[in-house]
Each structure stands twice: as C-alpha cells, then as structure tokens.
C-alpha cells in the first residue's frame, strides 16, 4: 500500500493535522497494521518537499505547534494517476511454501506432513477471519473476504500439491 498516496487521498476531503491523518488512516486501513506517528510525519515531510502538500496553517497546542496540511493541485493529480494505475497482480511464482515442499522432498522429510500442518494453519486463520467478518463493518468484511479468497486459493494449491507429491518427489530427486 502506498502510504503517501493514501494520506494524499485523505487530504482531498480537506486540510488536516498529522494526528488526524493517522487516526483517519488507522480507522479505514490500519486495523491490523496501524501507522506509527513517525511514519506519518516523515511521509508528510516528503510530500511537502515534493510539492504534493502544503502547510495550510500552524496552531499552538499543549506542545509544539501543529501543522495543518492541505493537498496541492499537483497532489490531486498524483492521486488521480495512482488511482488510475492498476495494481500489479502478485502471481507468487517463488512461494516459500513451494520451496519448503521441495526442500522437504530433497532432504527426505515428509512433505505430506508439511502440507497437513500448513493446511491446518490456513484453516485456523480462515476461522479467525470468518469470525472477524461476522462482527465487522462493511470495510472489515471486504478486507476479510479478500484474505479469505486468497487463503481458499492456497488451500486448493495445497490439495493439488498433496495429490502430486509422488510425481514431484521423482522429479526433484533426479
């Protein structure tokens, strides 16, 4: 995820302080990985340097002065370009799981046990996500659905690989 573009997008609704940007980010996108304040302020500093935001005002608070940031026309254009650019699909052609299966076969360990253990971990996580989805708002439901669909694809791969272990063992041991 592009933190800078996300913060720029949040600024399109109006000028905000770094603290409010962090809260808005965490509320919408940071359920599992909230931003650190340092990350917000270093990103805002970079966006300011690149002319994508400007300081819209300074306010005195209980501590140091607080900057209020506003998006510039260049920032709006940059967000528009980012939104129009499709994300690169991640085909997982070099998966750690596949590597573990091959190494298990090469070293005489049980790849079937590895696949069973991985299947159990995928199912455990799917139960957690399904429960989270039941109690979540629409954003949480959509995020959980995305993860669940990927986990389902992984489970299909685990089953297919388990069915082909004998043939794969022959190939990797040549």
XYZ file of N, CA, C and O in Angstrom:
696
model
N 0.855 -1.182 0.000
C 0.000 0.000 0.000
C 0.891 1.232 0.000
O 1.890 1.279 0.697
N 0.534 2.198 -0.779
C 1.262 3.452 -0.805
C 0.724 4.363 0.295
O -0.376 4.908 0.185
N 1.499 4.499 1.349
C 1.088 5.345 2.478
C 0.923 6.792 2.008
O -0.049 7.461 2.348
N 1.879 7.277 1.214
C 1.821 8.660 0.744
C 0.569 8.947 -0.052
O -0.121 9.950 0.192
N 0.242 8.061 -0.994
C -0.963 8.279 -1.800
C -2.223 8.176 -0.949
O -3.187 8.905 -1.170
N -2.212 7.270 0.014
C -3.375 7.133 0.878
C -3.578 8.400 1.707
O -4.701 8.904 1.825
N -2.496 8.944 2.262
C -2.608 10.185 3.041
C -3.042 11.347 2.143
O -3.873 12.172 2.555
N -2.512 11.391 0.924
C -2.958 12.429 -0.016
C -4.454 12.304 -0.285
O -5.181 13.299 -0.303
N -4.912 11.065 -0.505
C -6.333 10.848 -0.746
C -7.185 11.302 0.429
O -8.258 11.889 0.245
N -6.690 11.063 1.641
C -7.433 11.507 2.827
C -7.463 13.025 2.921
O -8.434 13.606 3.419
N -6.424 13.672 2.429
C -6.384 15.141 2.468
C -7.318 15.789 1.451
O -7.627 16.974 1.554
N -7.769 15.033 0.457
C -8.664 15.629 -0.541
C -9.973 16.094 0.078
O -10.640 16.971 -0.453
N -10.347 15.529 1.225
C -11.583 15.973 1.883
C -11.394 17.286 2.641
O -12.358 17.895 3.074
N -10.150 17.729 2.793
C -9.875 18.993 3.466
C -8.594 18.922 4.280
O -8.104 17.829 4.588
N -8.037 20.087 4.643
C -6.792 20.132 5.403
C -6.923 19.415 6.752
O -7.989 19.440 7.375
N -5.830 18.771 7.159
C -5.822 18.038 8.429
C -4.437 18.080 9.054
O -3.440 18.251 8.360
N -4.412 17.871 10.367
C -3.152 17.720 11.092
C -2.677 16.278 10.953
O -3.478 15.375 10.685
N -1.394 16.069 11.179
C -0.831 14.725 11.116
C -1.536 13.753 12.040
O -1.790 12.599 11.671
N -1.886 14.208 13.236
C -2.574 13.350 14.199
C -3.909 12.863 13.632
O -4.241 11.682 13.722
N -4.663 13.767 13.029
C -5.966 13.396 12.453
C -5.793 12.479 11.245
O -6.606 11.580 11.020
N -4.752 12.706 10.452
C -4.482 11.827 9.311
C -4.186 10.412 9.783
O -4.658 9.442 9.200
N -3.389 10.304 10.837
C -3.077 8.980 11.385
C -4.347 8.286 11.845
O -4.573 7.115 11.557
N -5.194 8.994 12.551
C -6.442 8.397 13.035
C -7.344 7.981 11.878
O -7.925 6.896 11.889
N -7.454 8.828 10.860
C -8.297 8.505 9.702
C -7.731 7.285 8.970
O -8.494 6.401 8.559
N -6.420 7.230 8.812
C -5.783 6.082 8.167
C -6.059 4.814 8.964
O -6.488 3.802 8.415
N -5.794 4.865 10.261
C -5.976 3.680 11.110
C -7.428 3.220 11.126
O -7.691 2.022 11.100
N -8.369 4.161 11.145
C -9.787 3.799 11.158
C -10.200 3.087 9.870
O -11.000 2.153 9.897
N -9.659 3.527 8.745
C -10.075 2.957 7.462
C -9.199 1.812 6.972
O -9.691 0.905 6.316
N -7.893 1.861 7.269
C -6.975 0.906 6.650
C -6.027 0.213 7.628
O -5.378 -0.748 7.240
N -5.916 0.699 8.830
C -4.876 0.202 9.726
C -5.331 -0.732 10.814
O -4.685 -0.825 11.851
N -6.433 -1.452 10.600
C -6.939 -2.349 11.638
C -5.863 -3.323 12.111
O -5.717 -3.557 13.302
N -5.130 -3.901 11.177
C -4.129 -4.896 11.529
C -2.726 -4.323 11.608
O -1.841 -4.944 12.177
N -2.525 -3.160 11.010
C -1.199 -2.570 10.992
C -1.316 -1.051 11.056
O -1.184 -0.364 10.047
N -1.556 -0.502 12.260
C -1.688 0.954 12.368
C -0.364 1.661 12.043
O 0.703 1.095 12.218
N -0.494 2.886 11.552
C 0.692 3.688 11.250
C 1.328 4.186 12.537
O 0.638 4.474 13.512
N 2.618 4.329 12.493
C 3.324 4.993 13.594
C 3.318 6.489 13.300
O 3.358 6.897 12.133
N 3.295 7.288 14.352
C 3.278 8.738 14.146
C 4.489 9.184 13.345
O 4.382 10.032 12.456
N 5.653 8.600 13.626
C 6.855 8.969 12.883
C 6.705 8.730 11.396
O 7.216 9.494 10.574
N 6.001 7.667 11.035
C 5.793 7.351 9.624
C 4.901 8.403 8.971
O 5.139 8.811 7.833
N 3.897 8.854 9.702
C 3.012 9.896 9.169
C 3.813 11.171 8.919
O 3.763 11.743 7.824
N 4.589 11.593 9.916
C 5.286 12.871 9.789
C 6.436 12.802 8.787
O 6.682 13.770 8.063
N 7.118 11.673 8.681
C 8.175 11.565 7.666
C 7.554 11.551 6.271
O 8.108 12.148 5.334
N 6.410 10.891 6.119
C 5.724 10.880 4.822
C 5.238 12.278 4.469
O 5.395 12.729 3.327
N 4.663 12.982 5.442
C 4.177 14.333 5.171
C 5.339 15.259 4.814
O 5.205 16.111 3.928
N 6.479 15.069 5.445
C 7.659 15.879 5.130
C 8.102 15.641 3.688
O 8.417 16.584 2.949
N 8.088 14.382 3.254
C 8.459 14.046 1.874
C 7.442 14.629 0.888
O 7.807 15.190 -0.151
N 6.149 14.515 1.207
C 5.106 15.056 0.329
C 5.218 16.580 0.229
O 5.008 17.155 -0.845
N 5.574 17.217 1.333
C 5.763 18.672 1.360
C 6.953 19.050 0.473
O 6.854 19.964 -0.360
N 8.048 18.324 0.623
C 9.255 18.571 -0.176
C 8.978 18.388 -1.668
O 9.507 19.129 -2.497
N 8.124 17.425 -2.012
C 7.804 17.140 -3.415
C 6.682 18.005 -3.966
O 6.259 17.818 -5.111
N 6.168 18.926 -3.153
C 5.139 19.853 -3.631
C 3.751 19.252 -3.746
O 2.882 19.829 -4.399
N 3.524 18.111 -3.110
C 2.217 17.455 -3.193
C 1.273 17.907 -2.079
O 0.060 17.721 -2.179
N 1.837 18.456 -1.011
C 1.052 19.079 0.059
C 1.714 20.405 0.410
O 2.863 20.664 0.048
N 0.958 21.212 1.134
C 1.494 22.468 1.646
C 1.004 22.637 3.076
O 0.017 22.009 3.475
N 1.715 23.458 3.827
C 1.270 23.760 5.190
C 0.185 24.811 5.065
O 0.398 25.887 4.510
N -0.996 24.460 5.571
C -2.167 25.322 5.458
C -2.322 26.229 6.672
O -3.092 27.168 6.644
N -1.597 25.920 7.722
C -1.667 26.736 8.922
C -0.910 26.083 10.056
O -0.563 24.907 10.004
N -0.651 26.863 11.078
C 0.024 26.375 12.273
C -0.861 26.724 13.457
O -1.456 27.797 13.504
N -0.957 25.799 14.393
C -1.752 26.048 15.592
C -0.919 25.688 16.813
O -0.210 24.686 16.817
N -1.038 26.494 17.817
C -0.371 26.193 19.080
C -1.249 25.218 19.847
O -2.470 25.320 19.850
N -0.624 24.242 20.435
C -1.366 23.276 21.237
C -0.701 23.155 22.588
O -0.013 24.068 23.039
N -0.889 22.026 23.250
C -0.263 21.792 24.533
C 1.229 21.573 24.405
O 1.958 21.684 25.370
N 1.695 21.294 23.203
C 3.105 21.035 22.964
C 3.599 21.917 21.841
O 3.245 23.086 21.754
N 4.374 21.331 20.941
C 4.866 22.126 19.809
C 3.724 22.529 18.872
O 2.647 21.960 18.917
N 4.001 23.524 18.044
C 2.988 23.962 17.087
C 2.621 22.809 16.164
O 3.465 22.005 15.792
N 1.344 22.750 15.825
C 0.847 21.677 14.955
C 0.627 22.233 13.561
O -0.038 23.245 13.377
N 1.176 21.519 12.581
C 0.988 21.913 11.184
C -0.294 21.294 10.657
O -0.592 20.146 10.925
N -1.025 22.095 9.910
C -2.199 21.585 9.198
C -1.806 21.503 7.725
O -1.354 22.487 7.148
N -1.961 20.307 7.162
C -1.544 20.062 5.781
C -2.749 20.124 4.848
O -3.837 19.694 5.201
N -2.498 20.614 3.643
C -3.512 20.628 2.587
C -2.877 20.056 1.328
O -1.689 20.258 1.075
N -3.675 19.367 0.551
C -3.186 18.803 -0.702
C -3.103 19.905 -1.748
O -3.932 20.820 -1.766
N -2.097 19.841 -2.594
C -1.941 20.815 -3.678
C -2.569 20.243 -4.952
O -2.950 19.066 -4.994
N -2.650 21.064 -5.984
C -3.149 20.575 -7.281
C -2.262 19.440 -7.796
O -2.754 18.464 -8.355
N -0.952 19.568 -7.586
C -0.029 18.501 -8.002
C -0.323 17.217 -7.229
O -0.247 16.116 -7.779
N -0.684 17.360 -5.962
C -1.039 16.190 -5.152
C -2.308 15.529 -5.643
O -2.397 14.297 -5.711
N -3.302 16.340 -6.003
C -4.563 15.800 -6.531
C -4.298 15.047 -7.834
O -4.809 13.946 -8.046
N -3.472 15.628 -8.689
C -3.113 14.974 -9.953
C -2.394 13.654 -9.680
O -2.663 12.644 -10.331
N -1.484 13.666 -8.715
C -0.720 12.460 -8.382
C -1.639 11.350 -7.858
O -1.490 10.187 -8.241
N -2.592 11.685 -7.010
C -3.553 10.696 -6.510
C -4.381 10.143 -7.668
O -4.614 8.935 -7.759
N -4.796 11.010 -8.566
C -5.572 10.568 -9.723
C -4.802 9.573 -10.581
O -5.350 8.553 -11.010
N -3.528 9.854 -10.809
C -2.682 8.919 -11.584
C -2.545 7.590 -10.853
O -2.609 6.522 -11.452
N -2.331 7.651 -9.553
C -2.176 6.438 -8.738
C -3.450 5.586 -8.785
O -3.389 4.375 -8.955
N -4.604 6.240 -8.649
C -5.873 5.510 -8.678
C -6.142 4.896 -10.047
O -6.732 3.816 -10.141
N -5.710 5.537 -11.103
C -5.958 5.046 -12.460
C -5.019 3.903 -12.849
O -5.311 3.150 -13.765
N -3.895 3.775 -12.144
C -2.906 2.745 -12.465
C -3.305 1.422 -11.812
O -3.450 1.348 -10.605
N -3.506 0.365 -12.608
C -3.869 -0.920 -11.988
C -2.717 -1.479 -11.152
O -1.552 -1.224 -11.443
N -3.067 -2.190 -10.112
C -2.072 -2.846 -9.278
C -1.533 -4.061 -10.009
O -2.279 -4.761 -10.703
N -0.262 -4.322 -9.856
C 0.346 -5.493 -10.481
C -0.136 -6.743 -9.742
O 0.023 -6.847 -8.527
N -0.737 -7.678 -10.468
C -1.141 -8.925 -9.815
C 0.094 -9.644 -9.265
O 1.160 -9.609 -9.882
N -0.054 -10.253 -8.118
C 1.060 -10.957 -7.489
C 0.894 -12.447 -7.716
O 0.124 -13.102 -7.029
N 1.635 -13.005 -8.686
C 1.420 -14.406 -9.033
C 2.080 -15.415 -8.084
O 1.847 -16.599 -8.208
N 2.884 -14.986 -7.135
C 3.509 -15.889 -6.166
C 4.302 -17.006 -6.841
O 4.202 -18.165 -6.454
N 5.073 -16.674 -7.869
C 5.816 -17.704 -8.583
C 7.006 -18.240 -7.781
O 7.518 -19.296 -8.098
N 7.441 -17.538 -6.789
C 8.513 -18.032 -5.927
C 7.996 -18.072 -4.486
O 8.404 -17.311 -3.645
N 7.096 -18.986 -4.232
C 6.495 -19.049 -2.911
C 7.377 -19.823 -1.938
O 7.994 -20.830 -2.288
N 7.438 -19.338 -0.732
C 8.196 -20.008 0.324
C 7.620 -21.388 0.582
O 8.359 -22.348 0.834
N 6.328 -21.511 0.498
C 5.682 -22.798 0.744
C 6.122 -23.838 -0.287
O 6.457 -24.969 0.072
N 6.156 -23.468 -1.545
C 6.631 -24.388 -2.575
C 8.086 -24.785 -2.301
O 8.461 -25.959 -2.400
N 8.903 -23.805 -1.935
C 10.305 -24.081 -1.625
C 10.421 -25.073 -0.484
O 11.233 -26.013 -0.538
N 9.600 -24.914 0.549
C 9.631 -25.843 1.682
C 9.245 -27.260 1.256
O 9.823 -28.238 1.730
N 8.259 -27.373 0.373
C 7.841 -28.690 -0.117
C 9.010 -29.367 -0.833
O 9.339 -30.534 -0.580
N 9.663 -28.633 -1.735
C 10.771 -29.212 -2.493
C 11.925 -29.579 -1.571
O 12.495 -30.677 -1.677
N 12.276 -28.699 -0.637
C 13.374 -29.000 0.291
C 13.030 -30.205 1.155
O 13.886 -31.057 1.417
N 11.776 -30.307 1.585
C 11.350 -31.487 2.359
C 11.586 -32.753 1.559
O 12.116 -33.744 2.071
N 11.214 -32.736 0.290
C 11.396 -33.912 -0.561
C 12.877 -34.214 -0.785
O 13.304 -35.368 -0.734
N 13.656 -33.164 -1.009
C 15.083 -33.353 -1.261
C 15.832 -33.899 -0.040
O 16.825 -34.610 -0.191
N 15.356 -33.546 1.138
C 16.063 -33.945 2.360
C 15.448 -35.162 3.035
O 15.865 -35.536 4.130
N 14.450 -35.766 2.382
C 13.853 -36.977 2.932
C 12.872 -36.740 4.062
O 12.455 -37.677 4.747
N 12.468 -35.510 4.247
C 11.454 -35.214 5.265
C 10.071 -35.399 4.643
O 9.936 -35.479 3.431
N 9.066 -35.382 5.487
C 7.708 -35.610 5.000
C 7.080 -34.315 4.487
O 6.694 -33.444 5.272
N 6.980 -34.213 3.176
C 6.290 -33.069 2.582
C 4.792 -33.148 2.864
O 4.125 -32.124 3.005
N 4.268 -34.367 2.995
C 2.841 -34.531 3.306
C 2.539 -33.941 4.682
O 1.515 -33.269 4.858
N 3.421 -34.174 5.653
C 3.216 -33.592 6.987
C 3.275 -32.071 6.932
O 2.481 -31.384 7.576
N 4.227 -31.562 6.147
C 4.343 -30.117 5.986
C 3.050 -29.542 5.406
O 2.529 -28.536 5.902
N 2.516 -30.193 4.375
C 1.274 -29.713 3.754
C 0.097 -29.813 4.717
O -0.747 -28.909 4.759
N 0.042 -30.883 5.509
C -1.034 -31.016 6.503
C -0.955 -29.918 7.554
O -1.977 -29.334 7.939
N 0.251 -29.647 8.022
C 0.441 -28.593 9.018
C 0.044 -27.237 8.446
O -0.623 -26.438 9.111
N 0.433 -26.996 7.203
C 0.092 -25.723 6.558
C -1.411 -25.619 6.339
O -2.001 -24.555 6.539
N -2.035 -26.699 5.935
C -3.486 -26.708 5.737
C -4.191 -26.343 7.043
O -5.119 -25.527 7.064
N -3.741 -26.947 8.135
C -4.346 -26.656 9.447
C -4.185 -25.182 9.810
O -5.116 -24.559 10.344
N -3.026 -24.605 9.501
C -2.798 -23.183 9.804
C -3.677 -22.290 8.934
O -4.240 -21.303 9.411
N -3.827 -22.638 7.675
C -4.720 -21.872 6.799
C -6.161 -21.940 7.310
O -6.857 -20.921 7.351
N -6.607 -23.112 7.685
C -7.986 -23.266 8.186
C -8.187 -22.506 9.485
O -9.239 -21.891 9.695
N -7.162 -22.504 10.357
C -7.259 -21.745 11.611
C -7.432 -20.261 11.305
O -8.317 -19.598 11.849
N -6.606 -19.744 10.407
C -6.699 -18.323 10.060
C -8.023 -18.007 9.376
O -8.625 -16.956 9.610
N -8.513 -18.916 8.564
C -9.814 -18.701 7.908
C -10.937 -18.606 8.944
O -11.854 -17.796 8.792
N -10.863 -19.414 9.990
C -11.881 -19.327 11.057
C -11.806 -17.973 11.762
O -12.833 -17.340 12.042
N -10.591 -17.506 12.044
C -10.416 -16.200 12.693
C -10.986 -15.095 11.811
O -11.721 -14.217 12.282
N -10.660 -15.131 10.524
C -11.144 -14.096 9.607
C -12.657 -14.156 9.425
O -13.319 -13.120 9.321
N -13.201 -15.355 9.395
C -14.652 -15.501 9.255
C -15.361 -14.916 10.476
O -16.386 -14.228 10.346
N -14.811 -15.147 11.642
C -15.398 -14.583 12.871
C -15.286 -13.055 12.861
O -16.229 -12.351 13.207
N -14.130 -12.556 12.459
C -13.936 -11.103 12.369
C -14.915 -10.503 11.369
O -15.491 -9.442 11.600
N -15.116 -11.186 10.267
C -16.027 -10.715 9.224
C -17.461 -10.633 9.755
O -18.173 -9.679 9.470
N -17.863 -11.635 10.536
C -19.229 -11.642 11.093
C -19.504 -10.422 11.951
O -20.589 -9.867 11.917
N -18.505 -10.002 12.735
C -18.711 -8.878 13.650
C -18.280 -7.540 13.092
O -18.409 -6.526 13.768
N -17.758 -7.522 11.868
C -17.188 -6.292 11.342
C -18.141 -5.469 10.518
O -19.223 -5.912 10.133
N -17.703 -4.254 10.248
C -18.457 -3.377 9.354
C -18.146 -3.774 7.910
O -17.394 -4.727 7.663
N -18.703 -3.069 6.971
C -18.522 -3.421 5.562
C -17.052 -3.409 5.159
O -16.592 -4.291 4.439
N -16.284 -2.431 5.630
C -14.851 -2.382 5.307
C -14.145 -3.636 5.799
O -13.362 -4.243 5.072
N -14.411 -4.014 7.023
C -13.797 -5.212 7.592
C -14.233 -6.453 6.814
O -13.427 -7.343 6.560
N -15.498 -6.511 6.442
C -15.995 -7.659 5.681
C -15.277 -7.783 4.339
O -14.870 -8.885 3.938
N -15.089 -6.668 3.655
C -14.416 -6.697 2.357
C -12.947 -7.085 2.487
O -12.427 -7.876 1.688
N -12.278 -6.566 3.493
C -10.871 -6.916 3.717
C -10.750 -8.397 4.059
O -9.878 -9.097 3.538
N -11.635 -8.886 4.909
C -11.608 -10.303 5.277
C -11.931 -11.184 4.078
O -11.300 -12.236 3.890
N -12.893 -10.781 3.244
C -13.209 -11.550 2.037
C -11.984 -11.660 1.132
O -11.691 -12.734 0.604
N -11.274 -10.569 0.954
C -10.071 -10.578 0.114
C -9.077 -11.605 0.643
O -8.558 -12.434 -0.115
N -8.817 -11.575 1.928
C -7.875 -12.525 2.526
C -8.404 -13.955 2.439
O -7.641 -14.884 2.141
N -9.693 -14.144 2.686
C -10.271 -15.489 2.636
C -10.191 -16.094 1.232
O -9.907 -17.285 1.080
N -10.417 -15.295 0.208
C -10.325 -15.805 -1.156
C -8.904 -16.251 -1.486
O -8.696 -17.268 -2.143
N -7.921 -15.488 -1.005
C -6.524 -15.881 -1.218
C -6.196 -17.168 -0.455
O -5.498 -18.046 -0.984
N -6.704 -17.277 0.754
C -6.461 -18.492 1.539
C -7.135 -19.701 0.890
O -6.576 -20.809 0.900
N -8.321 -19.507 0.329
C -9.001 -20.605 -0.372
C -8.179 -21.071 -1.580
O -8.064 -22.270 -1.831
N -7.605 -20.128 -2.303
C -6.747 -20.496 -3.437
C -5.530 -21.271 -2.939
O -5.121 -22.263 -3.556
N -4.950 -20.838 -1.843
C -3.818 -21.565 -1.257
C -4.223 -22.987 -0.873
O -3.455 -23.932 -1.089
N -5.413 -23.137 -0.293
C -5.877 -24.484 0.082
C -6.026 -25.383 -1.146
O -5.671 -26.567 -1.095
N -6.540 -24.834 -2.227
C -6.636 -25.622 -3.463
C -5.253 -26.062 -3.925
O -5.044 -27.203 -4.346
N -4.288 -25.158 -3.827
C -2.923 -25.493 -4.210
C -2.356 -26.579 -3.290
O -1.692 -27.513 -3.757
N -2.623 -26.471 -1.990
C -2.147 -27.489 -1.046
C -2.699 -28.867 -1.400
O -1.970 -29.867 -1.380
N -3.980 -28.924 -1.733
C -4.607 -30.201 -2.106
C -4.011 -30.756 -3.398
O -3.709 -31.945 -3.492
N -3.847 -29.888 -4.382
C -3.279 -30.304 -5.657
C -1.841 -30.805 -5.481
O -1.453 -31.842 -6.033
N -1.074 -30.095 -4.691
C 0.317 -30.490 -4.441
C 0.376 -31.813 -3.692
O 1.190 -32.683 -4.024
N -0.489 -31.988 -2.708
C -0.523 -33.253 -1.962
C -0.829 -34.417 -2.897
O -0.229 -35.495 -2.781
N -1.722 -34.190 -3.849
C -2.077 -35.245 -4.804
C -0.934 -35.554 -5.769
O -0.867 -36.653 -6.321
N -0.016 -34.620 -5.952
C 1.085 -34.797 -6.906
C 2.435 -35.013 -6.227
O 3.475 -34.950 -6.886
N 2.452 -35.250 -4.932
C 3.723 -35.369 -4.209
C 4.613 -36.478 -4.760
O 5.832 -36.302 -4.865
N 4.037 -37.618 -5.094
C 4.842 -38.725 -5.612
C 5.583 -38.334 -6.878
O 6.797 -38.560 -7.008
N 4.871 -37.730 -7.803
C 5.467 -37.301 -9.072
C 6.504 -36.206 -8.835
O 7.588 -36.238 -9.431
N 6.188 -35.249 -7.949
C 7.124 -34.167 -7.653
C 8.393 -34.739 -7.002
O 9.502 -34.309 -7.335
N 8.245 -35.692 -6.123
C 9.402 -36.317 -5.470
C 10.323 -36.950 -6.506
O 11.545 -36.816 -6.438
N 9.729 -37.614 -7.485
C 10.533 -38.223 -8.558
C 11.320 -37.164 -9.318
O 12.496 -37.347 -9.633
N 10.648 -36.063 -9.649
C 11.289 -35.020 -10.436
C 12.420 -34.322 -9.689
O 13.460 -34.043 -10.253
N 12.196 -33.999 -8.417
C 13.227 -33.231 -7.684
C 14.406 -34.092 -7.284
O 15.484 -33.576 -7.023
N 14.238 -35.392 -7.238
C 15.328 -36.287 -6.828
C 16.184 -36.752 -8.000
O 17.132 -37.487 -7.821
N 15.843 -36.367 -9.209
C 16.636 -36.765 -10.388
C 17.972 -36.122 -10.405
O 18.282 -35.098 -10.066
